[in-house]
């Protein structure tokens, strides 16, 4: 399966990440298919991503990791889907 995930770059205690498309069996910092963006967690607006490439890979069936999915939602590349998972608050409301 193809995943959209992060690979780590940068210095000790100063990480910078690339957003890459890679086979799920390859190591985190190993072989990848394509770089589609970067993410710097130290900057307020530290996401630079090629939205067209990201949408294209998702359309081809690539699955973003949870972290990358939240980055893509924050960048406005994909829409957030409402979770169908029940939370403790939902269960308490039903009990009342």
Coordinates of C-alpha atoms in Angstrom, one line a residue:
X1 CA 0.0 0.0 0.0
X2 CA 1.2 3.5 -0.7
X3 CA 1.2 6.0 2.2
X4 CA 1.5 9.7 2.4
X5 CA 3.7 10.3 5.5
X6 CA 6.4 12.3 7.1
X7 CA 10.2 11.8 6.9
X8 CA 12.4 13.6 9.4
X9 CA 15.2 16.0 8.5
X10 CA 17.0 18.7 10.5
X11 CA 19.2 19.0 13.5
X12 CA 19.0 17.5 17.0
X13 CA 15.9 18.9 18.7
X14 CA 15.1 21.0 15.6
X15 CA 13.2 18.7 13.3
X16 CA 11.9 19.6 9.8
X17 CA 9.8 17.1 8.0
X18 CA 9.2 16.3 4.3
X19 CA 5.7 15.1 3.3
X20 CA 6.4 12.2 1.0
X21 CA 4.6 9.4 -0.9
X22 CA 6.2 6.0 -0.1
X23 CA 5.5 2.3 0.0
X24 CA 4.2 1.4 3.5
X25 CA 6.9 -1.3 3.9
X26 CA 9.9 1.1 3.3
X27 CA 11.6 2.6 6.4
X28 CA 10.7 6.1 7.6
X29 CA 13.8 7.8 6.2
X30 CA 14.3 5.3 3.4
X31 CA 13.2 5.0 -0.1
X32 CA 10.2 7.2 -1.3
X33 CA 8.3 7.7 -4.5
X34 CA 7.8 11.5 -4.5
X35 CA 8.2 14.6 -2.2
X36 CA 5.0 16.6 -2.2
X37 CA 5.7 19.1 0.5
X38 CA 7.5 20.2 3.7
X39 CA 6.4 20.8 7.3
X40 CA 8.2 22.9 9.9
X41 CA 6.5 22.6 13.3
X42 CA 8.4 25.6 14.7
X43 CA 6.8 28.1 12.4
X44 CA 3.2 29.2 12.7
X45 CA 2.5 28.6 9.0
X46 CA 5.2 26.1 8.3
X47 CA 3.4 23.9 5.8
X48 CA 4.3 24.1 2.2
X49 CA 2.5 21.5 0.1
X50 CA 1.7 20.9 -3.6
X51 CA -2.1 20.5 -3.2
X52 CA -2.6 19.2 -6.7
X53 CA 0.0 16.4 -6.2
X54 CA -1.5 15.5 -2.8
X55 CA -5.1 15.3 -4.3
X56 CA -3.8 13.3 -7.2
X57 CA -2.1 10.7 -4.9
X58 CA -5.2 10.4 -2.7
X59 CA -7.3 9.9 -5.8
X60 CA -4.9 7.1 -6.8
X61 CA -5.5 5.4 -3.5
X62 CA -2.6 6.6 -1.3
X63 CA -3.6 6.7 2.4
X64 CA -2.3 9.6 4.5
X65 CA -1.2 8.9 8.1
X66 CA -3.2 10.5 10.9
X67 CA -0.6 13.3 11.3
X68 CA -0.5 14.0 7.6
X69 CA -4.2 13.9 7.4
X70 CA -4.5 16.7 10.0
X71 CA -1.8 18.7 8.2
X72 CA -3.7 18.4 4.9
X73 CA -7.0 19.4 6.6
X74 CA -5.3 22.5 8.3
X75 CA -3.8 23.4 4.9
X76 CA -7.2 23.2 3.2
X77 CA -6.2 20.5 0.8
X78 CA -8.8 17.9 1.9
X79 CA -12.1 18.3 3.8
X80 CA -12.5 17.0 7.3
X81 CA -14.9 14.1 7.7
X82 CA -17.1 13.8 10.8
X83 CA -16.0 11.0 13.0
X84 CA -18.5 8.1 13.4
X85 CA -16.7 6.9 16.5
X86 CA -18.8 7.3 19.7
X87 CA -17.2 9.3 22.5
X88 CA -17.8 9.2 26.2
X89 CA -19.8 12.4 26.0
X90 CA -22.1 10.8 23.5
X91 CA -22.7 7.8 25.7
X92 CA -23.4 10.0 28.7
X93 CA -26.0 12.0 26.7
X94 CA -27.8 8.8 25.7
X95 CA -27.9 7.6 29.2
X96 CA -29.6 10.7 30.4

